[in-house]
PDB file of C-alpha atoms and ligand atoms in Angstrom:
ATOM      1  CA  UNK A  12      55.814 167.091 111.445  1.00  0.00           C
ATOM      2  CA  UNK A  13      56.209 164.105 109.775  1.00  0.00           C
ATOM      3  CA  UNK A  14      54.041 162.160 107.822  1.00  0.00           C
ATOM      4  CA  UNK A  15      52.738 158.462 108.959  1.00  0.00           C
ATOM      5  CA  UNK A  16      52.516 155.250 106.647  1.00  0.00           C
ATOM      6  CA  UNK A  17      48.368 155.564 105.753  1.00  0.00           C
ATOM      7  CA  UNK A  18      49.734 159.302 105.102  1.00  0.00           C
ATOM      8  CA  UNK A  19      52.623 157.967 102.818  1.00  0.00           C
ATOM      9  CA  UNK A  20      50.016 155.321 100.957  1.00  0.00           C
ATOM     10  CA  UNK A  21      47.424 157.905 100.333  1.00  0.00           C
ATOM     11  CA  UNK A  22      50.109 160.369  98.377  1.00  0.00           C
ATOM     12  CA  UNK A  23      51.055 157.126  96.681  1.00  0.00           C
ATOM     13  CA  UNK A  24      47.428 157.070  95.502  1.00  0.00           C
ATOM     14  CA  UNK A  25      47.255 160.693  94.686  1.00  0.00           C
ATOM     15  CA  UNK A  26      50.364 160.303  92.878  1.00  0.00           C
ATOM     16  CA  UNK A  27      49.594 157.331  90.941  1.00  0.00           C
ATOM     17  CA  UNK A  28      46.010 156.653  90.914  1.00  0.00           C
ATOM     18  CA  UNK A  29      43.330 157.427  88.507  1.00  0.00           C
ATOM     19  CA  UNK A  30      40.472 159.027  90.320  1.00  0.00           C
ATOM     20  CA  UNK A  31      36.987 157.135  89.664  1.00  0.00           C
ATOM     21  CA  UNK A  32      39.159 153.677  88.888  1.00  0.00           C
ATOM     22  CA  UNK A  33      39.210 151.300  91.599  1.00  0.00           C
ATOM     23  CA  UNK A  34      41.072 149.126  90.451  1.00  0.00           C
ATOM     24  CA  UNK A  35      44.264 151.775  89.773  1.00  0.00           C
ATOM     25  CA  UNK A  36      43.455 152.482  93.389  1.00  0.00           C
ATOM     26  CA  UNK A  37      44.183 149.019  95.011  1.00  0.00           C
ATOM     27  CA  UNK A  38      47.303 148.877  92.051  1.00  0.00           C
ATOM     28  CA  UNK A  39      49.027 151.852  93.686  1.00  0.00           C
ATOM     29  CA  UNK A  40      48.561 150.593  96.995  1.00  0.00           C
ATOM     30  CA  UNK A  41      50.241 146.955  96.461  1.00  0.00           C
ATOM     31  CA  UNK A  42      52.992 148.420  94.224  1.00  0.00           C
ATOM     32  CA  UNK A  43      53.735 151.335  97.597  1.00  0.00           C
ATOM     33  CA  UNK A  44      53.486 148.784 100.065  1.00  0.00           C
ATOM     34  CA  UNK A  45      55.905 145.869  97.709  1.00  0.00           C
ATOM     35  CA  UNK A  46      58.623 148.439  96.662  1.00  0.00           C
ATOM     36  CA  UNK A  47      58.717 151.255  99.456  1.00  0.00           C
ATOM     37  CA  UNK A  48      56.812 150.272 102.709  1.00  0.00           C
ATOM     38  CA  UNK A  49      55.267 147.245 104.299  1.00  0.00           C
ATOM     39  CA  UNK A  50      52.021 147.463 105.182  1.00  0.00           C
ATOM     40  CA  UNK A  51      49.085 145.336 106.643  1.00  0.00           C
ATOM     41  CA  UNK A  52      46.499 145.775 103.643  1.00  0.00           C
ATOM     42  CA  UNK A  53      45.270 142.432 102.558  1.00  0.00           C
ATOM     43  CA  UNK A  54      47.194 142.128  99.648  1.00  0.00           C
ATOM     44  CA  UNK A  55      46.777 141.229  96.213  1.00  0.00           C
ATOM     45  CA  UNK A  56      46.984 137.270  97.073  1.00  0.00           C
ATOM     46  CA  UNK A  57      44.688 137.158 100.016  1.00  0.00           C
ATOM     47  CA  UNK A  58      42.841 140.184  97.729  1.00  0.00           C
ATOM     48  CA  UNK A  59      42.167 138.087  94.579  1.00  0.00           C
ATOM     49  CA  UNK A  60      40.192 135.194  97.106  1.00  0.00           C
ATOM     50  CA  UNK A  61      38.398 137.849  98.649  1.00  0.00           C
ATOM     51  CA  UNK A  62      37.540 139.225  95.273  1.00  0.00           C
ATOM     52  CA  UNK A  63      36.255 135.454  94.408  1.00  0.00           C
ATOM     53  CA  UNK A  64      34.420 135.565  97.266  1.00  0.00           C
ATOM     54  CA  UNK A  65      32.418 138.696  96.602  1.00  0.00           C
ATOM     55  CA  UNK A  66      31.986 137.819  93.197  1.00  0.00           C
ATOM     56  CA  UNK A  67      30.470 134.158  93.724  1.00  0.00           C
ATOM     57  CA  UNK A  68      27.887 135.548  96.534  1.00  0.00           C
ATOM     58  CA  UNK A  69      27.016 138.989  95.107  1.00  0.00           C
ATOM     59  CA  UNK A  70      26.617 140.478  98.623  1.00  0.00           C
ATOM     60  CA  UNK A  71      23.490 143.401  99.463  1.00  0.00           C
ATOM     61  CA  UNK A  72      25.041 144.466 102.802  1.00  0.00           C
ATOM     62  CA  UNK A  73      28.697 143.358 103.748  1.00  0.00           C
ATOM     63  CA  UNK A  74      30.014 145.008 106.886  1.00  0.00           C
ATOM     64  CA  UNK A  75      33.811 144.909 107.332  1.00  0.00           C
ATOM     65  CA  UNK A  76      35.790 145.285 110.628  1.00  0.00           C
ATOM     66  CA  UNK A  77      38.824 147.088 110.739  1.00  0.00           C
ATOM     67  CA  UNK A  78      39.447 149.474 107.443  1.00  0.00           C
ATOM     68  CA  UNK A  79      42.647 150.615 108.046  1.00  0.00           C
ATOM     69  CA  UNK A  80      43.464 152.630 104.640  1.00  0.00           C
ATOM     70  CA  UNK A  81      40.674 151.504 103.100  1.00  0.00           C
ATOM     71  CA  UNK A  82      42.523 148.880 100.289  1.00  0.00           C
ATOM     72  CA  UNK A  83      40.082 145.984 100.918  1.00  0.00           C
ATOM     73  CA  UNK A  84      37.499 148.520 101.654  1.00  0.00           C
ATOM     74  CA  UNK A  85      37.859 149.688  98.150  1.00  0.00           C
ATOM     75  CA  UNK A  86      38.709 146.217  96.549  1.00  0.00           C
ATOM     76  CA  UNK A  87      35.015 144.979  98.222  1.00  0.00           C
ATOM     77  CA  UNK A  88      32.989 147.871  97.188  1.00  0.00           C
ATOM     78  CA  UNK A  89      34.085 147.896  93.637  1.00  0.00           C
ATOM     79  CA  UNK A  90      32.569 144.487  92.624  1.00  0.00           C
ATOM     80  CA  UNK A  91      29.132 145.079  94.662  1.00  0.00           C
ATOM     81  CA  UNK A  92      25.602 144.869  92.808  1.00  0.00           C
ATOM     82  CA  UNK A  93      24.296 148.948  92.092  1.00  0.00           C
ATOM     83  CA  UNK A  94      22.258 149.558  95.053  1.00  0.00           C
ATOM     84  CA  UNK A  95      24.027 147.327  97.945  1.00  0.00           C
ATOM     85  CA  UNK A  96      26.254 148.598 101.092  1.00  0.00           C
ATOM     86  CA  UNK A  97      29.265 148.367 102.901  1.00  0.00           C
ATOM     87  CA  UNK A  98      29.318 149.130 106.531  1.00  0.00           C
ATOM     88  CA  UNK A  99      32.985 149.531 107.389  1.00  0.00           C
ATOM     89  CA  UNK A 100      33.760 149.890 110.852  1.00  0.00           C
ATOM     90  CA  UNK A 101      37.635 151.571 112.433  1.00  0.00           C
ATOM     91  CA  UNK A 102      38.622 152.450 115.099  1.00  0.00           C
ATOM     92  CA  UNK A 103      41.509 154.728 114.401  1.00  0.00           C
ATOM     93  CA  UNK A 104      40.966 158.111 113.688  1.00  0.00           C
ATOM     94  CA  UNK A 105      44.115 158.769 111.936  1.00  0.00           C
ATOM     95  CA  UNK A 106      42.984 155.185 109.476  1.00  0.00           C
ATOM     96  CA  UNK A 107      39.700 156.417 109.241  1.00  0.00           C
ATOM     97  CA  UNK A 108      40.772 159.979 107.619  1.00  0.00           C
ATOM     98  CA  UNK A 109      42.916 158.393 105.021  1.00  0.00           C
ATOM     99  CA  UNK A 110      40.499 155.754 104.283  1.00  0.00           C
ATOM    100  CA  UNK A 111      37.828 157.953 103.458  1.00  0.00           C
ATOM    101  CA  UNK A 112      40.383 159.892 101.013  1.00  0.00           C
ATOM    102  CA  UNK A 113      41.077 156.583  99.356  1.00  0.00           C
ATOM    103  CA  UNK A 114      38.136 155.589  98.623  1.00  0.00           C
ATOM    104  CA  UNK A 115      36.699 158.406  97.664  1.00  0.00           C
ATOM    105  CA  UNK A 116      39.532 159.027  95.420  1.00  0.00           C
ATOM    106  CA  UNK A 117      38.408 155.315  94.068  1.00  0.00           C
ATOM    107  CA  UNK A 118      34.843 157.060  93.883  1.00  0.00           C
ATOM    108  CA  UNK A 119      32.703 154.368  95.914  1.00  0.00           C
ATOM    109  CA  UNK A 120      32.380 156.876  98.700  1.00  0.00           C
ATOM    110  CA  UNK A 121      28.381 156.365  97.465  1.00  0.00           C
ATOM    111  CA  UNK A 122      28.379 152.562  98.059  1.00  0.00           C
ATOM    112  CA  UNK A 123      30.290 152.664 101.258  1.00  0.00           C
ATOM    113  CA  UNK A 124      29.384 153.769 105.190  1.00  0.00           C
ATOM    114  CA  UNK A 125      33.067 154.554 107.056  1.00  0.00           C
ATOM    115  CA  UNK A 126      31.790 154.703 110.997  1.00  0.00           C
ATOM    116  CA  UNK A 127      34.520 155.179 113.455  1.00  0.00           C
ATOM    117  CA  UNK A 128      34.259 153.515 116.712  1.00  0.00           C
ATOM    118  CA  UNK A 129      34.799 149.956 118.311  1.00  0.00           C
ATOM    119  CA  UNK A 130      33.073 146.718 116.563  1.00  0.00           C
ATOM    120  CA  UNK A 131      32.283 145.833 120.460  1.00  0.00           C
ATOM    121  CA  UNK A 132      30.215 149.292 120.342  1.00  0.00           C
ATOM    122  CA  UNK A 133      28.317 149.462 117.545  1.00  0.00           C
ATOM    123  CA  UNK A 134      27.439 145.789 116.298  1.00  0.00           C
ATOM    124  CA  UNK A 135      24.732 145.978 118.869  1.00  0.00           C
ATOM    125  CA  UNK A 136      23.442 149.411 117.366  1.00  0.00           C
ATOM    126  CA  UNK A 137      23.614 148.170 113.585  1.00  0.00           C
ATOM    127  CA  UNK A 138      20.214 147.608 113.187  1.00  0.00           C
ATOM    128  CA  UNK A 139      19.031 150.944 114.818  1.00  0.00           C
ATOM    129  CA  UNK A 140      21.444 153.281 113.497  1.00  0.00           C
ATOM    130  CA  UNK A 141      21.805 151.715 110.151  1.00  0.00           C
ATOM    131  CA  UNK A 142      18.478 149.964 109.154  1.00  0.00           C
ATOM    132  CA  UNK A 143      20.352 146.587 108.765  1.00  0.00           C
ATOM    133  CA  UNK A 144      18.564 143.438 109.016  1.00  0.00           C
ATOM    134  CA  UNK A 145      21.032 141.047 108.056  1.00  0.00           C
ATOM    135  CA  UNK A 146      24.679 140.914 107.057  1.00  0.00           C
ATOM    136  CA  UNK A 147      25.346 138.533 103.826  1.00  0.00           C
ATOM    137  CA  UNK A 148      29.091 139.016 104.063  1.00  0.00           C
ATOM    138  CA  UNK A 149      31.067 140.291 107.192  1.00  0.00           C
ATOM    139  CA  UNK A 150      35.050 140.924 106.360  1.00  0.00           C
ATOM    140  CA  UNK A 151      37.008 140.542 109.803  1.00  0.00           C
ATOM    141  CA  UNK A 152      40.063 141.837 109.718  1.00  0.00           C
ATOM    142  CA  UNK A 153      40.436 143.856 112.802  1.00  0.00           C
ATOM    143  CA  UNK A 154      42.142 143.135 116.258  1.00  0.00           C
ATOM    144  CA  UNK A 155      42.366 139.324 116.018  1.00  0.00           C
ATOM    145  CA  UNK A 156      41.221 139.171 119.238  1.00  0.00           C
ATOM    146  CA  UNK A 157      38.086 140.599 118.646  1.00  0.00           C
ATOM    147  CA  UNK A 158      37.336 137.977 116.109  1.00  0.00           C
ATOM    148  CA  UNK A 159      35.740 135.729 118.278  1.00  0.00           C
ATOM    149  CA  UNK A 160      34.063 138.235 120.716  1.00  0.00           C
ATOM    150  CA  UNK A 161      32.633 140.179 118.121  1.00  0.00           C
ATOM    151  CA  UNK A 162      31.243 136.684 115.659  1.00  0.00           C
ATOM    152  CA  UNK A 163      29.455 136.081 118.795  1.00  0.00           C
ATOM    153  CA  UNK A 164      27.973 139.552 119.903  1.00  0.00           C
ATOM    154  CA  UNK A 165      26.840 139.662 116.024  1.00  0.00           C
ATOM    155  CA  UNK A 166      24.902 136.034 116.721  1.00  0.00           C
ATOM    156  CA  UNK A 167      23.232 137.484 119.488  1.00  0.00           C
ATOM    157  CA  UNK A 168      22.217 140.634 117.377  1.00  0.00           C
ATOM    158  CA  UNK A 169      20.608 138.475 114.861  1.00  0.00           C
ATOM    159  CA  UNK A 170      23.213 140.055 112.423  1.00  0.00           C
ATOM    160  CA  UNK A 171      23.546 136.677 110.636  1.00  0.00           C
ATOM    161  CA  UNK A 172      20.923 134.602 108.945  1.00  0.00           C
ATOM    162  CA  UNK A 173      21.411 131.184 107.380  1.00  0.00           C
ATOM    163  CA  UNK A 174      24.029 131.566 104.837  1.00  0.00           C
ATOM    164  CA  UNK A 175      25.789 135.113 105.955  1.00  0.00           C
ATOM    165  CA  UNK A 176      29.940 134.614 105.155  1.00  0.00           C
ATOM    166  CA  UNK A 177      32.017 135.545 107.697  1.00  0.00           C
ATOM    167  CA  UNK A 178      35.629 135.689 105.793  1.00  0.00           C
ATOM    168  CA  UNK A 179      38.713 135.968 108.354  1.00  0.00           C
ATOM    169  CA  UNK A 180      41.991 137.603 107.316  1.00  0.00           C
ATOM    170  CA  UNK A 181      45.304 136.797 109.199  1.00  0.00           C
ATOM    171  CA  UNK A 182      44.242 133.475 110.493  1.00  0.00           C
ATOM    172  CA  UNK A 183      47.828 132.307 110.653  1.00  0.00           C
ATOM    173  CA  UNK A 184      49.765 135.218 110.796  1.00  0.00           C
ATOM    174  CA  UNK A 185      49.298 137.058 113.134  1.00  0.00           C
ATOM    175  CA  UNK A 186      46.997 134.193 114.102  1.00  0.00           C
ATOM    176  CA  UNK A 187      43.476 133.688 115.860  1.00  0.00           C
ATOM    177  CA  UNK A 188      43.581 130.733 117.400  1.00  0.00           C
ATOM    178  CA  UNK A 189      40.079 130.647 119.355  1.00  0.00           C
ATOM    179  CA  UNK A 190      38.510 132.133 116.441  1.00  0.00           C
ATOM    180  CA  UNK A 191      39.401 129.363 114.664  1.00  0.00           C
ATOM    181  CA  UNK A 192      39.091 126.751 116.929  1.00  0.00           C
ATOM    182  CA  UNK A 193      35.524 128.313 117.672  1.00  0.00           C
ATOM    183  CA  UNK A 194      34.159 128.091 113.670  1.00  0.00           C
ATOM    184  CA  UNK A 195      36.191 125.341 112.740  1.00  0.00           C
ATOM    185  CA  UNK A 196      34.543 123.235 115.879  1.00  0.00           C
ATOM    186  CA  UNK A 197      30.664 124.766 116.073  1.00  0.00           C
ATOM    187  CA  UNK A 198      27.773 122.896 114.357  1.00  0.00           C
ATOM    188  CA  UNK A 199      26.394 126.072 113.756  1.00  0.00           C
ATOM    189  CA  UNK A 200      29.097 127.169 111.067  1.00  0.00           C
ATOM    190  CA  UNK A 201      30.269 125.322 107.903  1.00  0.00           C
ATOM    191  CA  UNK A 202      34.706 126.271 107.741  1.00  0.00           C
ATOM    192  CA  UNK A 203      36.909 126.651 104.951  1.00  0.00           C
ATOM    193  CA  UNK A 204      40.834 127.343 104.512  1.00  0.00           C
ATOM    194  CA  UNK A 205      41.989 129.292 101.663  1.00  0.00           C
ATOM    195  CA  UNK A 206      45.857 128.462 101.899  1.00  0.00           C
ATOM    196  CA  UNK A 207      47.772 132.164 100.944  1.00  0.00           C
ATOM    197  CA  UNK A 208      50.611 134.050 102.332  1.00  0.00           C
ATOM    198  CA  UNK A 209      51.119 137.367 104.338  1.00  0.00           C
ATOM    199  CA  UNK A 210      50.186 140.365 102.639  1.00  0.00           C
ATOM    200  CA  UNK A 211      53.739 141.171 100.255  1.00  0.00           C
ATOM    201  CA  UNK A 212      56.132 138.344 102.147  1.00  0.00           C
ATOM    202  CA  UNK A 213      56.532 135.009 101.571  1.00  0.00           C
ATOM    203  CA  UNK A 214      55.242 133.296 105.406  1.00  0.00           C
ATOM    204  CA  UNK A 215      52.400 131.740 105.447  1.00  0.00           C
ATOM    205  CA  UNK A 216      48.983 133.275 106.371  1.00  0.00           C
ATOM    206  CA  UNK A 217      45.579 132.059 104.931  1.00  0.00           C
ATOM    207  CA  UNK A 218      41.716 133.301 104.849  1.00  0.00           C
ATOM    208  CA  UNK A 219      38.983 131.512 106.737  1.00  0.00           C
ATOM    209  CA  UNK A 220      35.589 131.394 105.092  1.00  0.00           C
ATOM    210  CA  UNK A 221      32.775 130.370 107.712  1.00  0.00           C
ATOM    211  CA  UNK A 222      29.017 129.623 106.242  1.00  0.00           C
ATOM    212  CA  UNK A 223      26.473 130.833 109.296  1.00  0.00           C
ATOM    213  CA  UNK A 224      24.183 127.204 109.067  1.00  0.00           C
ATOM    214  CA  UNK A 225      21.715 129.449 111.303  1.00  0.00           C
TER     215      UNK A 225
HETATM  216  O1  76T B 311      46.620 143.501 113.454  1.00  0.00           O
HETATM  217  C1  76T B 311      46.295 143.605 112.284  1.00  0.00           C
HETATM  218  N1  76T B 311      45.225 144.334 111.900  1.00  0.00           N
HETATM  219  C2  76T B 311      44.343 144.943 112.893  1.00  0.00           C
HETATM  220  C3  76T B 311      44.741 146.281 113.435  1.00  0.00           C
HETATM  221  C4  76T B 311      46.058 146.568 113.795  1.00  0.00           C
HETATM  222  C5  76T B 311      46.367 147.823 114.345  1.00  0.00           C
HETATM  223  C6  76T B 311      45.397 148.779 114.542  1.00  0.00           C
HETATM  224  C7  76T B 311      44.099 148.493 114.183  1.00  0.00           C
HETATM  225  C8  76T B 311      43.078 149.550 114.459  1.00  0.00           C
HETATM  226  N2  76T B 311      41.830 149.282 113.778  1.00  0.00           N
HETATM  227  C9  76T B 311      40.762 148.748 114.460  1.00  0.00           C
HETATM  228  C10 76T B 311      40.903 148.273 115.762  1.00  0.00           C
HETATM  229  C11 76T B 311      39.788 147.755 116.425  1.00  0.00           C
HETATM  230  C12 76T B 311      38.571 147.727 115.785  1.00  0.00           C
HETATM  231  N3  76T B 311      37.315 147.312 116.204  1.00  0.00           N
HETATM  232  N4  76T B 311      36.432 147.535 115.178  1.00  0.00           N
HETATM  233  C13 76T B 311      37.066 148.059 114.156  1.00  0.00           C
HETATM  234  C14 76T B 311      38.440 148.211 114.493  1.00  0.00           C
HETATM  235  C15 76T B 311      39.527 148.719 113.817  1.00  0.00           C
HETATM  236  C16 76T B 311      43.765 147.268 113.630  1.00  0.00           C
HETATM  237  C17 76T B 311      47.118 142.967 111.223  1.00  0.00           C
HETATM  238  C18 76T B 311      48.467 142.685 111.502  1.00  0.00           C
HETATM  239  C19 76T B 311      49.288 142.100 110.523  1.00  0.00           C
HETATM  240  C20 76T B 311      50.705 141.789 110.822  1.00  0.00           C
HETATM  241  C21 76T B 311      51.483 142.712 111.526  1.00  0.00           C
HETATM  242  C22 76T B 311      52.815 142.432 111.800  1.00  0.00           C
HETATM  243  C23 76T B 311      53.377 141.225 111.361  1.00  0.00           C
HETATM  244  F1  76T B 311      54.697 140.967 111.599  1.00  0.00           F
HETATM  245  C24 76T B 311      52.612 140.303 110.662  1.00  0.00           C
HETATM  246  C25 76T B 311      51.271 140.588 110.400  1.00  0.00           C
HETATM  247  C26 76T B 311      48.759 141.776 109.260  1.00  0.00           C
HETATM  248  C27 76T B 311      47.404 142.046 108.994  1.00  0.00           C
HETATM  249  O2  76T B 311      46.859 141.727 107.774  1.00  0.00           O
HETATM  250  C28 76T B 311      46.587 142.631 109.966  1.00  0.00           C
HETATM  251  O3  76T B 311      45.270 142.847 109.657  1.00  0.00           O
HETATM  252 MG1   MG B 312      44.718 141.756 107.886  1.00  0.00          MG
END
């Protein structure tokens, strides 16, 4: 049987990788996925302004939609404050078993929660399941056109307070036009455009950062 792409990236970061060192990690991924294969990890462009973004707000609880092999995932978890948490949510079970080998060959498997299932399913049961009051930072980067659906199931959850960060990958390319059209229009959310390209290529593709005004 042959192997699939997450399959091919996690050998890359078997191969190459230093276990416990995140940062080696999200290296191995970006050099695979530039040289060998294409693949839809954020990228070390779009990476570094999520990285900024983490930094400047020092998240407790981030939840992330859509891990896929677990790059940002790892990139995310790796700059969080000792005792906070990162809910990431996929819905592919194949994704889902590589990304918990990746990052637990990065060694945050302590600081993040991998729960596979649909965003539509279990936003509603975040605060049951996972004692969650609040997000501070929610990472969307799942089926674009869930973006919108699922920013609005989390406002009637009370998942946001005044100040949570939504940050929206691919909000060019592939493009989520109501998403955007919805934050960049509400009074209820304060929008910003961080200019990049797509993940390894050279078209254009940008994050969204959104400020919940509550
Ligand atoms: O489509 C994308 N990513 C999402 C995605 C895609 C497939 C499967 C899943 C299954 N995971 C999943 C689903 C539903 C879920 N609900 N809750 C969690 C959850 C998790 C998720 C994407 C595409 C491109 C792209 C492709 C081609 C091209 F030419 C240009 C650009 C670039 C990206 O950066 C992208 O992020
Ligand atoms: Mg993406």
């Amino acid at each position: 049987t042959w192997s699939t792409r997450p399959q091919r990236i996690l050998r890359a970061v078997q191969q190459s990788a230093t276990r416990g060192d995140p940062r080696s990690v999200v290296r191995a991924i970006d050099q695979f996925c530039r040289h060998k294969e294409w693949a839809m990890n954020v990228g070390d462009e779009k990476g570094c302004i999520l990285d900024s973004v983490v930094s400047e707000l020092n998240p407790s609880t981030v939840l992330e939609l859509g891990t896929y092999c677990g790059y940002s995932t790892v990139r995310i978890a790796s700059l969080l404050p000792p005792h906070a948490k990162l809910i990431t949510l996929e819905f592919n079970p194949d994704f889902a078993a590589v990304a918990r080998q990746v990052i637990a060959w990065a060694g945050l498997q302590g600081k993040v929660q991998l729960v596979e299932g649909a965003s539509g399913d279990w936003i509603p049961k975040m605060k049951e399941q996972f004692g969650v009051k609040t997000f501070d930072l929610v990472f969307l980067d799942h089926w674009k056109d869930r973006y919108l659906p699922d920013t609005k199931l989390m406002e009637e959850c009370g998942l946001l307070r005044k100040g949570s960060i939504l940050l929206a990958d691919n909000v060019i390319c592939p493009g989520t036009p109501d998403y955007l059209e919805y934050v960049r229009n509400s009074p209820r959310y304060k929008s910003q455009y961080f200019k990049s390209h797509l993940e390894y290529t050279k078209a254009e593709d940008g994050l969204e950062k959104s400020v919940f005004l509550g």
